[in-house]
Amino acid sequence: MEKKINICDCTLRDGGYYTNWDFNEDTVNMYFNAMNDIPAITHLEIGYRSMPKNEYLGEYFYCPQYILKMAKDLCPNKEIAIMLNEKDTKIDDLDELLVPYKGYIDLVRTAVAPANLDRARILGKELKKRGFKVAFNFMYMSKWVTDISFIKKLNQLEGEVDYIYMVDSFGGVYPNDVKDALLTIKREVSIPIGFHGHNNMELGLANSLTAIESGCEIIDATITGMGRGAGNLKTELLLTSLNSKGLINIDFNKLNPVVAEFEKMQKQYQWGTSLPYMISGAYSLPQKDVMGWIAKRRFTTESIINALQNRKNHLSDNHEVPVFKSETDAKSVVIIGGGPNAQKHAHALKLFCKENPDTVLIHAGSRFVELFNELPNLQFYCLLGAEGYKLQKVLPKLNLHNVKCILEPSPRKMGTILPDQIISRTFELRKISFVNNYPDSLLTIAFQLSLDLNAYNVFLFGFDGYDMKTDEQMVEVSKENQVLIDEFIDSGSTLISLTPSNYHGFKTISIYSKL
């Protein structure tokens, strides 16, 4: 490691996957000032340049001119980089996306799937014509690292790109993989090589140091490792390591404040590796799915691991169960949610069920099954992912004689955890008919089951809704529930809530008015 190594800090671009590319202005100013004071960091990738999309994405997904100008003004001696998604970028878009900002953007990096090399070359040539430095970031390294035929194609890029990046998208490569790939690529091309390591297996530093030792010219890192899924190599860790070897000289007092600021954010967003991320990295499984499952807080770690194991073994699910067929229609169905009002008014629902023994209870979650287990009414437990794991904790207290368990139709990408005691009374739905592209949701199962039962009356009980002010992380789940409610009503079904609810679109009455 004798020659100078370039470090590209990608915090604002890669970290945007957690903040939706919005960052506090004071935090950004602190970040740029710190980066400007660290000579070892030569490049800053500050975000994407993108054509408009039909969803809200923040400042650093679009990097308007004022953002680019600010970055250049605060860090005049750094090369400012932006990222393009190759698959989403058309040649005709370049004059609008980039040309007016040529004085601010030095390097354009494009995320390229290896299969799209030929198409990406066309984009790369057009970027060079417009006077930009170009980097091709080849994703999914763990899948192409031993593909000699692909590596040999890289010599076609001579004179067309300024950097070829090895991107460990799954965080699953090892130091020997990095070394072998680098040596093989360098036999084919004279283009500088970069490395972008994810930290699923906590090998970001080891892989990056190996890359430097093997002739890599530029390394990516982010403050506190902030980045998609399990995150990346920590900038401060790389700087500390290189400093300890005498290869660079760092004033840690200039680095500490920005690290401390992003550590506060890490407590909120909780990036970093975990067992599910480790499994996804080890078997080159998409960590974007893991990130989504974790963010929703709907799935336990056991459920996520189960889903990853199913993918690893190419299984649609780990259980085969018969399709549910209703023997009789239901006059009334009460779908029980997990809100506090379900427990608060449980005594009233018990009275209602005793007076109406043909009422069917559908539990959209196992939280309150024990409260109503004494009732003789037919009851269904909706199970999804690891909901069976939660159910197992109360099974010894339950009388299951009038209970059936219902799963979503196969294939079930999250897999299913089923306690042995309930396998014989578990069924799957034939299909979901009331909504397209339905989310993995217990409410989806409950609504479809009520349709399959031909229920005349469908009541909600304990669907309080989430307080957006105090439980921001549940906003997405709340939005999904509202979509499902709207779709269910649009399908022609009548829906009434028997307890207070923050959801809308249906009538609310009092359970006590039914007694």
GROMACS .gro file of N, CA and C in nm, residues 267-397:
model
  393
  267LYS      N    1  -2.908   0.571   1.557
  267LYS     CA    2  -2.997   0.523   1.662
  267LYS      C    3  -3.142   0.526   1.615
  268GLN      N    4  -3.174   0.623   1.530
  268GLN     CA    5  -3.310   0.635   1.479
  268GLN      C    6  -3.338   0.535   1.368
  269TYR      N    7  -3.245   0.523   1.270
  269TYR     CA    8  -3.272   0.442   1.151
  269TYR      C    9  -3.216   0.301   1.160
  270GLN      N   10  -3.120   0.280   1.250
  270GLN     CA   11  -3.070   0.145   1.284
  270GLN      C   12  -3.012   0.071   1.163
  271TRP      N   13  -2.928   0.140   1.084
  271TRP     CA   14  -2.857   0.066   0.981
  271TRP      C   15  -2.745  -0.014   1.045
  272GLY      N   16  -2.696  -0.108   0.973
  272GLY     CA   17  -2.591  -0.197   1.024
  272GLY      C   18  -2.633  -0.341   1.005
  273THR      N   19  -2.537  -0.431   1.019
  273THR     CA   20  -2.566  -0.570   0.989
  273THR      C   21  -2.643  -0.639   1.103
  274SER      N   22  -2.703  -0.751   1.070
  274SER     CA   23  -2.778  -0.834   1.163
  274SER      C   24  -2.781  -0.973   1.102
  275LEU      N   25  -2.837  -1.068   1.175
  275LEU     CA   26  -2.838  -1.204   1.123
  275LEU      C   27  -2.907  -1.215   0.987
  276PRO      N   28  -3.025  -1.153   0.967
  276PRO     CA   29  -3.084  -1.160   0.832
  276PRO      C   30  -2.994  -1.103   0.724
  277TYR      N   31  -2.928  -0.991   0.751
  277TYR     CA   32  -2.837  -0.933   0.651
  277TYR      C   33  -2.717  -1.024   0.628
  278MET      N   34  -2.670  -1.088   0.733
  278MET     CA   35  -2.558  -1.181   0.717
  278MET      C   36  -2.596  -1.297   0.625
  279ILE      N   37  -2.716  -1.350   0.646
  279ILE     CA   38  -2.762  -1.461   0.561
  279ILE      C   39  -2.778  -1.415   0.417
  280SER      N   40  -2.838  -1.296   0.398
  280SER     CA   41  -2.856  -1.246   0.261
  280SER      C   42  -2.722  -1.225   0.194
  281GLY      N   43  -2.622  -1.179   0.271
  281GLY     CA   44  -2.489  -1.160   0.214
  281GLY      C   45  -2.420  -1.291   0.180
  282ALA      N   46  -2.429  -1.386   0.271
  282ALA     CA   47  -2.360  -1.513   0.251
  282ALA      C   48  -2.412  -1.589   0.129
  283TYR      N   49  -2.541  -1.572   0.098
  283TYR     CA   50  -2.600  -1.647  -0.012
  283TYR      C   51  -2.642  -1.558  -0.129
  284SER      N   52  -2.590  -1.434  -0.132
  284SER     CA   53  -2.615  -1.340  -0.242
  284SER      C   54  -2.764  -1.325  -0.269
  285LEU      N   55  -2.838  -1.295  -0.161
  285LEU     CA   56  -2.982  -1.271  -0.171
  285LEU      C   57  -3.007  -1.121  -0.157
  286PRO      N   58  -3.110  -1.068  -0.226
  286PRO     CA   59  -3.131  -0.923  -0.229
  286PRO      C   60  -3.156  -0.863  -0.091
  287GLN      N   61  -3.065  -0.776  -0.046
  287GLN     CA   62  -3.082  -0.717   0.085
  287GLN      C   63  -3.184  -0.604   0.084
  288LYS      N   64  -3.224  -0.556  -0.035
  288LYS     CA   65  -3.329  -0.454  -0.038
  288LYS      C   66  -3.459  -0.511   0.020
  289ASP      N   67  -3.483  -0.642  -0.002
  289ASP     CA   68  -3.602  -0.705   0.055
  289ASP      C   69  -3.592  -0.711   0.207
  290VAL      N   70  -3.473  -0.748   0.255
  290VAL     CA   71  -3.452  -0.756   0.400
  290VAL      C   72  -3.474  -0.620   0.463
  291MET      N   73  -3.421  -0.517   0.397
  291MET     CA   74  -3.436  -0.381   0.448
  291MET      C   75  -3.584  -0.344   0.460
  292GLY      N   76  -3.663  -0.379   0.357
  292GLY     CA   77  -3.806  -0.349   0.359
  292GLY      C   78  -3.878  -0.425   0.468
  293TRP      N   79  -3.843  -0.554   0.486
  293TRP     CA   80  -3.909  -0.634   0.589
  293TRP      C   81  -3.879  -0.580   0.728
  294ILE      N   82  -3.753  -0.541   0.751
  294ILE     CA   83  -3.715  -0.490   0.882
  294ILE      C   84  -3.781  -0.355   0.908
  295ALA      N   85  -3.784  -0.269   0.807
  295ALA     CA   86  -3.839  -0.134   0.824
  295ALA      C   87  -3.985  -0.137   0.863
  296LYS      N   88  -4.060  -0.234   0.810
  296LYS     CA   89  -4.203  -0.240   0.839
  296LYS      C   90  -4.232  -0.288   0.981
  297ARG      N   91  -4.135  -0.351   1.044
  297ARG     CA   92  -4.151  -0.406   1.179
  297ARG      C   93  -4.266  -0.506   1.187
  298ARG      N   94  -4.309  -0.558   1.070
  298ARG     CA   95  -4.420  -0.651   1.067
  298ARG      C   96  -4.371  -0.794   1.083
  299PHE      N   97  -4.244  -0.816   1.049
  299PHE     CA   98  -4.192  -0.951   1.048
  299PHE      C   99  -4.082  -0.965   1.153
  300THR      N  100  -4.087  -1.075   1.226
  300THR     CA  101  -3.984  -1.102   1.324
  300THR      C  102  -3.857  -1.148   1.253
  301THR      N  103  -3.748  -1.149   1.329
  301THR     CA  104  -3.622  -1.198   1.273
  301THR      C  105  -3.637  -1.343   1.228
  302GLU      N  106  -3.714  -1.422   1.305
  302GLU     CA  107  -3.733  -1.562   1.268
  302GLU      C  108  -3.801  -1.574   1.132
  303SER      N  109  -3.899  -1.487   1.108
  303SER     CA  110  -3.971  -1.491   0.982
  303SER      C  111  -3.881  -1.452   0.865
  304ILE      N  112  -3.801  -1.349   0.885
  304ILE     CA  113  -3.711  -1.305   0.779
  304ILE      C  114  -3.608  -1.413   0.747
  305ILE      N  115  -3.555  -1.476   0.850
  305ILE     CA  116  -3.460  -1.585   0.829
  305ILE      C  117  -3.527  -1.699   0.754
  306ASN      N  118  -3.651  -1.728   0.792
  306ASN     CA  119  -3.727  -1.833   0.725
  306ASN      C  120  -3.742  -1.803   0.576
  307ALA      N  121  -3.774  -1.677   0.544
  307ALA     CA  122  -3.790  -1.637   0.404
  307ALA      C  123  -3.659  -1.650   0.328
  308LEU      N  124  -3.550  -1.610   0.391
  308LEU     CA  125  -3.420  -1.618   0.324
  308LEU      C  126  -3.379  -1.763   0.301
  309GLN      N  127  -3.408  -1.848   0.398
  309GLN     CA  128  -3.374  -1.990   0.381
  309GLN      C  129  -3.456  -2.052   0.268
  310ASN      N  130  -3.584  -2.012   0.256
  310ASN     CA  131  -3.665  -2.061   0.146
  310ASN      C  132  -3.606  -2.019   0.012
  311ARG      N  133  -3.561  -1.894   0.003
  311ARG     CA  134  -3.500  -1.847  -0.121
  311ARG      C  135  -3.370  -1.922  -0.150
  312LYS      N  136  -3.292  -1.941  -0.047
  312LYS     CA  137  -3.165  -2.012  -0.065
  312LYS      C  138  -3.190  -2.153  -0.119
  313ASN      N  139  -3.296  -2.216  -0.070
  313ASN     CA  140  -3.327  -2.354  -0.110
  313ASN      C  141  -3.425  -2.361  -0.227
  314HIS      N  142  -3.458  -2.244  -0.285
  314HIS     CA  143  -3.548  -2.235  -0.401
  314HIS      C  144  -3.684  -2.297  -0.371
  315LEU      N  145  -3.735  -2.269  -0.250
  315LEU     CA  146  -3.865  -2.319  -0.211
  315LEU      C  147  -3.967  -2.207  -0.218
  316SER      N  148  -4.089  -2.240  -0.260
  316SER     CA  149  -4.196  -2.140  -0.257
  316SER      C  150  -4.247  -2.122  -0.115
  317ASP      N  151  -4.235  -2.225  -0.033
  317ASP     CA  152  -4.272  -2.217   0.108
  317ASP      C  153  -4.223  -2.345   0.174
  318ASN      N  154  -4.217  -2.343   0.306
  318ASN     CA  155  -4.169  -2.460   0.378
  318ASN      C  156  -4.284  -2.548   0.429
  319HIS      N  157  -4.408  -2.513   0.396
  319HIS     CA  158  -4.523  -2.595   0.436
  319HIS      C  159  -4.623  -2.603   0.321
  320GLU      N  160  -4.674  -2.722   0.296
  320GLU     CA  161  -4.783  -2.740   0.202
  320GLU      C  162  -4.908  -2.774   0.282
  321VAL      N  163  -5.013  -2.696   0.262
  321VAL     CA  164  -5.139  -2.717   0.334
  321VAL      C  165  -5.253  -2.714   0.234
  322PRO      N  166  -5.367  -2.775   0.270
  322PRO     CA  167  -5.482  -2.777   0.177
  322PRO      C  168  -5.544  -2.638   0.161
  323VAL      N  169  -5.616  -2.622   0.051
  323VAL     CA  170  -5.686  -2.496   0.025
  323VAL      C  171  -5.814  -2.492   0.108
  324PHE      N  172  -5.843  -2.378   0.166
  324PHE     CA  173  -5.963  -2.362   0.248
  324PHE      C  174  -6.088  -2.359   0.161
  325LYS      N  175  -6.189  -2.437   0.200
  325LYS     CA  176  -6.319  -2.436   0.134
  325LYS      C  177  -6.425  -2.420   0.241
  326SER      N  178  -6.505  -2.316   0.228
  326SER     CA  179  -6.607  -2.288   0.328
  326SER      C  180  -6.723  -2.386   0.314
  327GLU      N  181  -6.762  -2.447   0.426
  327GLU     CA  182  -6.874  -2.541   0.425
  327GLU      C  183  -7.007  -2.470   0.437
  328THR      N  184  -7.008  -2.355   0.504
  328THR     CA  185  -7.132  -2.276   0.520
  328THR      C  186  -7.098  -2.128   0.507
  329ASP      N  187  -7.198  -2.049   0.474
  329ASP     CA  188  -7.179  -1.905   0.469
  329ASP      C  189  -7.187  -1.848   0.609
  330ALA      N  190  -7.125  -1.731   0.628
  330ALA     CA  191  -7.128  -1.665   0.758
  330ALA      C  192  -7.220  -1.544   0.752
  331LYS      N  193  -7.310  -1.534   0.848
  331LYS     CA  194  -7.398  -1.418   0.853
  331LYS      C  195  -7.319  -1.294   0.890
  332SER      N  196  -7.239  -1.305   0.995
  332SER     CA  197  -7.159  -1.192   1.041
  332SER      C  198  -7.017  -1.237   1.071
  333VAL      N  199  -6.921  -1.151   1.034
  333VAL     CA  200  -6.780  -1.176   1.062
  333VAL      C  201  -6.726  -1.056   1.138
  334VAL      N  202  -6.652  -1.081   1.245
  334VAL     CA  203  -6.584  -0.974   1.318
  334VAL      C  204  -6.433  -0.997   1.302
  335ILE      N  205  -6.367  -0.901   1.241
  335ILE     CA  206  -6.221  -0.909   1.224
  335ILE      C  207  -6.157  -0.834   1.339
  336ILE      N  208  -6.078  -0.905   1.418
  336ILE     CA  209  -6.019  -0.850   1.540
  336ILE      C  210  -5.876  -0.806   1.512
  337GLY      N  211  -5.849  -0.678   1.537
  337GLY     CA  212  -5.716  -0.623   1.519
  337GLY      C  213  -5.637  -0.621   1.649
  338GLY      N  214  -5.522  -0.555   1.645
  338GLY     CA  215  -5.434  -0.555   1.762
  338GLY      C  216  -5.433  -0.426   1.839
  339GLY      N  217  -5.530  -0.336   1.812
  339GLY     CA  218  -5.533  -0.209   1.883
  339GLY      C  219  -5.580  -0.221   2.026
  340PRO      N  220  -5.545  -0.125   2.109
  340PRO     CA  221  -5.586  -0.128   2.250
  340PRO      C  222  -5.736  -0.138   2.270
  341ASN      N  223  -5.815  -0.086   2.177
  341ASN     CA  224  -5.960  -0.092   2.193
  341ASN      C  225  -6.014  -0.234   2.187
  342ALA      N  226  -5.941  -0.325   2.125
  342ALA     CA  227  -5.986  -0.465   2.123
  342ALA      C  228  -5.986  -0.522   2.263
  343GLN      N  229  -5.885  -0.488   2.340
  343GLN     CA  230  -5.878  -0.537   2.478
  343GLN      C  231  -5.974  -0.459   2.568
  344LYS      N  232  -5.982  -0.329   2.545
  344LYS     CA  233  -6.066  -0.244   2.629
  344LYS      C  234  -6.212  -0.286   2.621
  345HIS      N  235  -6.258  -0.325   2.502
  345HIS     CA  236  -6.400  -0.356   2.482
  345HIS      C  237  -6.425  -0.506   2.458
  346ALA      N  238  -6.330  -0.589   2.498
  346ALA     CA  239  -6.343  -0.733   2.476
  346ALA      C  240  -6.467  -0.790   2.543
  347HIS      N  241  -6.500  -0.740   2.661
  347HIS     CA  242  -6.617  -0.795   2.733
  347HIS      C  243  -6.744  -0.774   2.652
  348ALA      N  244  -6.753  -0.663   2.580
  348ALA     CA  245  -6.873  -0.635   2.501
  348ALA      C  246  -6.882  -0.729   2.381
  349LEU      N  247  -6.768  -0.755   2.317
  349LEU     CA  248  -6.769  -0.846   2.203
  349LEU      C  249  -6.804  -0.988   2.248
  350LYS      N  250  -6.761  -1.028   2.365
  350LYS     CA  251  -6.796  -1.160   2.417
  350LYS      C  252  -6.947  -1.173   2.434
  351LEU      N  253  -7.006  -1.068   2.490
  351LEU     CA  254  -7.153  -1.070   2.506
  351LEU      C  255  -7.222  -1.078   2.370
  352PHE      N  256  -7.172  -1.000   2.275
  352PHE     CA  257  -7.230  -1.001   2.140
  352PHE      C  258  -7.223  -1.139   2.078
  353CYS      N  259  -7.109  -1.205   2.095
  353CYS     CA  260  -7.090  -1.338   2.035
  353CYS      C  261  -7.177  -1.443   2.103
  354LYS      N  262  -7.197  -1.431   2.232
  354LYS     CA  263  -7.283  -1.526   2.302
  354LYS      C  264  -7.429  -1.511   2.259
  355GLU      N  265  -7.468  -1.385   2.230
  355GLU     CA  266  -7.604  -1.362   2.183
  355GLU      C  267  -7.620  -1.396   2.036
  356ASN      N  268  -7.506  -1.402   1.964
  356ASN     CA  269  -7.508  -1.432   1.820
  356ASN      C  270  -7.407  -1.543   1.792
  357PRO      N  271  -7.441  -1.666   1.829
  357PRO     CA  272  -7.343  -1.776   1.822
  357PRO      C  273  -7.298  -1.811   1.680
  358ASP      N  274  -7.370  -1.761   1.579
  358ASP     CA  275  -7.327  -1.789   1.441
  358ASP      C  276  -7.226  -1.686   1.391
  359THR      N  277  -7.192  -1.587   1.474
  359THR     CA  278  -7.090  -1.488   1.436
  359THR      C  279  -6.953  -1.554   1.432
  360VAL      N  280  -6.879  -1.527   1.327
  360VAL     CA  281  -6.745  -1.584   1.308
  360VAL      C  282  -6.641  -1.479   1.344
  361LEU      N  283  -6.540  -1.519   1.421
  361LEU     CA  284  -6.430  -1.429   1.457
  361LEU      C  285  -6.309  -1.460   1.371
  362ILE      N  286  -6.253  -1.354   1.314
  362ILE     CA  287  -6.129  -1.367   1.237
  362ILE      C  288  -6.022  -1.282   1.306
  363HIS      N  289  -5.917  -1.347   1.352
  363HIS     CA  290  -5.810  -1.277   1.423
  363HIS      C  291  -5.701  -1.237   1.323
  364ALA      N  292  -5.690  -1.106   1.298
  364ALA     CA  293  -5.584  -1.056   1.210
  364ALA      C  294  -5.459  -1.033   1.294
  365GLY      N  295  -5.408  -1.141   1.348
  365GLY     CA  296  -5.296  -1.137   1.442
  365GLY      C  297  -5.332  -1.216   1.566
  366SER      N  298  -5.230  -1.261   1.636
  366SER     CA  299  -5.253  -1.351   1.749
  366SER      C  300  -5.254  -1.280   1.884
  367ARG      N  301  -5.250  -1.149   1.883
  367ARG     CA  302  -5.233  -1.074   2.008
  367ARG      C  303  -5.342  -1.102   2.110
  368PHE      N  304  -5.468  -1.112   2.064
  368PHE     CA  305  -5.579  -1.123   2.159
  368PHE      C  306  -5.656  -1.255   2.146
  369VAL      N  307  -5.597  -1.355   2.089
  369VAL     CA  308  -5.671  -1.482   2.072
  369VAL      C  309  -5.711  -1.541   2.206
  370GLU      N  310  -5.627  -1.523   2.305
  370GLU     CA  311  -5.656  -1.583   2.436
  370GLU      C  312  -5.781  -1.519   2.500
  371LEU      N  313  -5.806  -1.391   2.472
  371LEU     CA  314  -5.920  -1.321   2.532
  371LEU      C  315  -6.053  -1.384   2.492
  372PHE      N  316  -6.058  -1.439   2.371
  372PHE     CA  317  -6.186  -1.487   2.317
  372PHE      C  318  -6.190  -1.639   2.301
  373ASN      N  319  -6.092  -1.707   2.355
  373ASN     CA  320  -6.082  -1.851   2.334
  373ASN      C  321  -6.197  -1.929   2.400
  374GLU      N  322  -6.257  -1.873   2.501
  374GLU     CA  323  -6.365  -1.942   2.574
  374GLU      C  324  -6.494  -1.948   2.493
  375LEU      N  325  -6.504  -1.865   2.390
  375LEU     CA  326  -6.629  -1.858   2.313
  375LEU      C  327  -6.645  -1.982   2.225
  376PRO      N  328  -6.769  -2.029   2.206
  376PRO     CA  329  -6.793  -2.145   2.120
  376PRO      C  330  -6.798  -2.110   1.972
  377ASN      N  331  -6.793  -1.981   1.940
  377ASN     CA  332  -6.802  -1.938   1.800
  377ASN      C  333  -6.685  -1.992   1.718
  378LEU      N  334  -6.710  -2.015   1.590
  378LEU     CA  335  -6.602  -2.053   1.499
  378LEU      C  336  -6.503  -1.938   1.490
  379GLN      N  337  -6.373  -1.970   1.502
  379GLN     CA  338  -6.270  -1.868   1.500
  379GLN      C  339  -6.160  -1.907   1.402
  380PHE      N  340  -6.107  -1.805   1.334
  380PHE     CA  341  -5.997  -1.824   1.241
  380PHE      C  342  -5.878  -1.741   1.287
  381TYR      N  343  -5.759  -1.802   1.284
  381TYR     CA  344  -5.636  -1.731   1.312
  381TYR      C  345  -5.565  -1.707   1.179
  382CYS      N  346  -5.547  -1.582   1.142
  382CYS     CA  347  -5.469  -1.551   1.021
  382CYS      C  348  -5.321  -1.556   1.056
  383LEU      N  349  -5.246  -1.629   0.978
  383LEU     CA  350  -5.104  -1.646   1.005
  383LEU      C  351  -5.023  -1.599   0.886
  384LEU      N  352  -4.914  -1.532   0.916
  384LEU     CA  353  -4.825  -1.479   0.812
  384LEU      C  354  -4.684  -1.478   0.867
  385GLY      N  355  -4.591  -1.533   0.790
  385GLY     CA  356  -4.453  -1.530   0.835
  385GLY      C  357  -4.435  -1.597   0.969
  386ALA      N  358  -4.395  -1.518   1.069
  386ALA     CA  359  -4.367  -1.572   1.202
  386ALA      C  360  -4.481  -1.551   1.300
  387GLU      N  361  -4.600  -1.521   1.250
  387GLU     CA  362  -4.714  -1.504   1.342
  387GLU      C  363  -4.740  -1.633   1.419
  388GLY      N  364  -4.711  -1.746   1.356
  388GLY     CA  365  -4.725  -1.874   1.426
  388GLY      C  366  -4.628  -1.887   1.542
  389TYR      N  367  -4.514  -1.822   1.529
  389TYR     CA  368  -4.416  -1.822   1.639
  389TYR      C  369  -4.473  -1.749   1.760
  390LYS      N  370  -4.543  -1.636   1.734
  390LYS     CA  371  -4.606  -1.563   1.843
  390LYS      C  372  -4.720  -1.646   1.903
  391LEU      N  373  -4.795  -1.712   1.815
  391LEU     CA  374  -4.908  -1.792   1.861
  391LEU      C  375  -4.862  -1.906   1.951
  392GLN      N  376  -4.746  -1.960   1.922
  392GLN     CA  377  -4.696  -2.075   1.996
  392GLN      C  378  -4.682  -2.045   2.146
  393LYS      N  379  -4.659  -1.920   2.179
  393LYS     CA  380  -4.640  -1.882   2.318
  393LYS      C  381  -4.767  -1.897   2.401
  394VAL      N  382  -4.885  -1.887   2.335
  394VAL     CA  383  -5.010  -1.896   2.410
  394VAL      C  384  -5.084  -2.026   2.381
  395LEU      N  385  -5.033  -2.109   2.292
  395LEU     CA  386  -5.103  -2.232   2.255
  395LEU      C  387  -5.137  -2.321   2.374
  396PRO      N  388  -5.050  -2.336   2.473
  396PRO     CA  389  -5.085  -2.424   2.587
  396PRO      C  390  -5.212  -2.381   2.659
  397LYS      N  391  -5.250  -2.254   2.645
  397LYS     CA  392  -5.367  -2.203   2.715
  397LYS      C  393  -5.494  -2.209   2.630
   0.00000   0.00000   0.00000
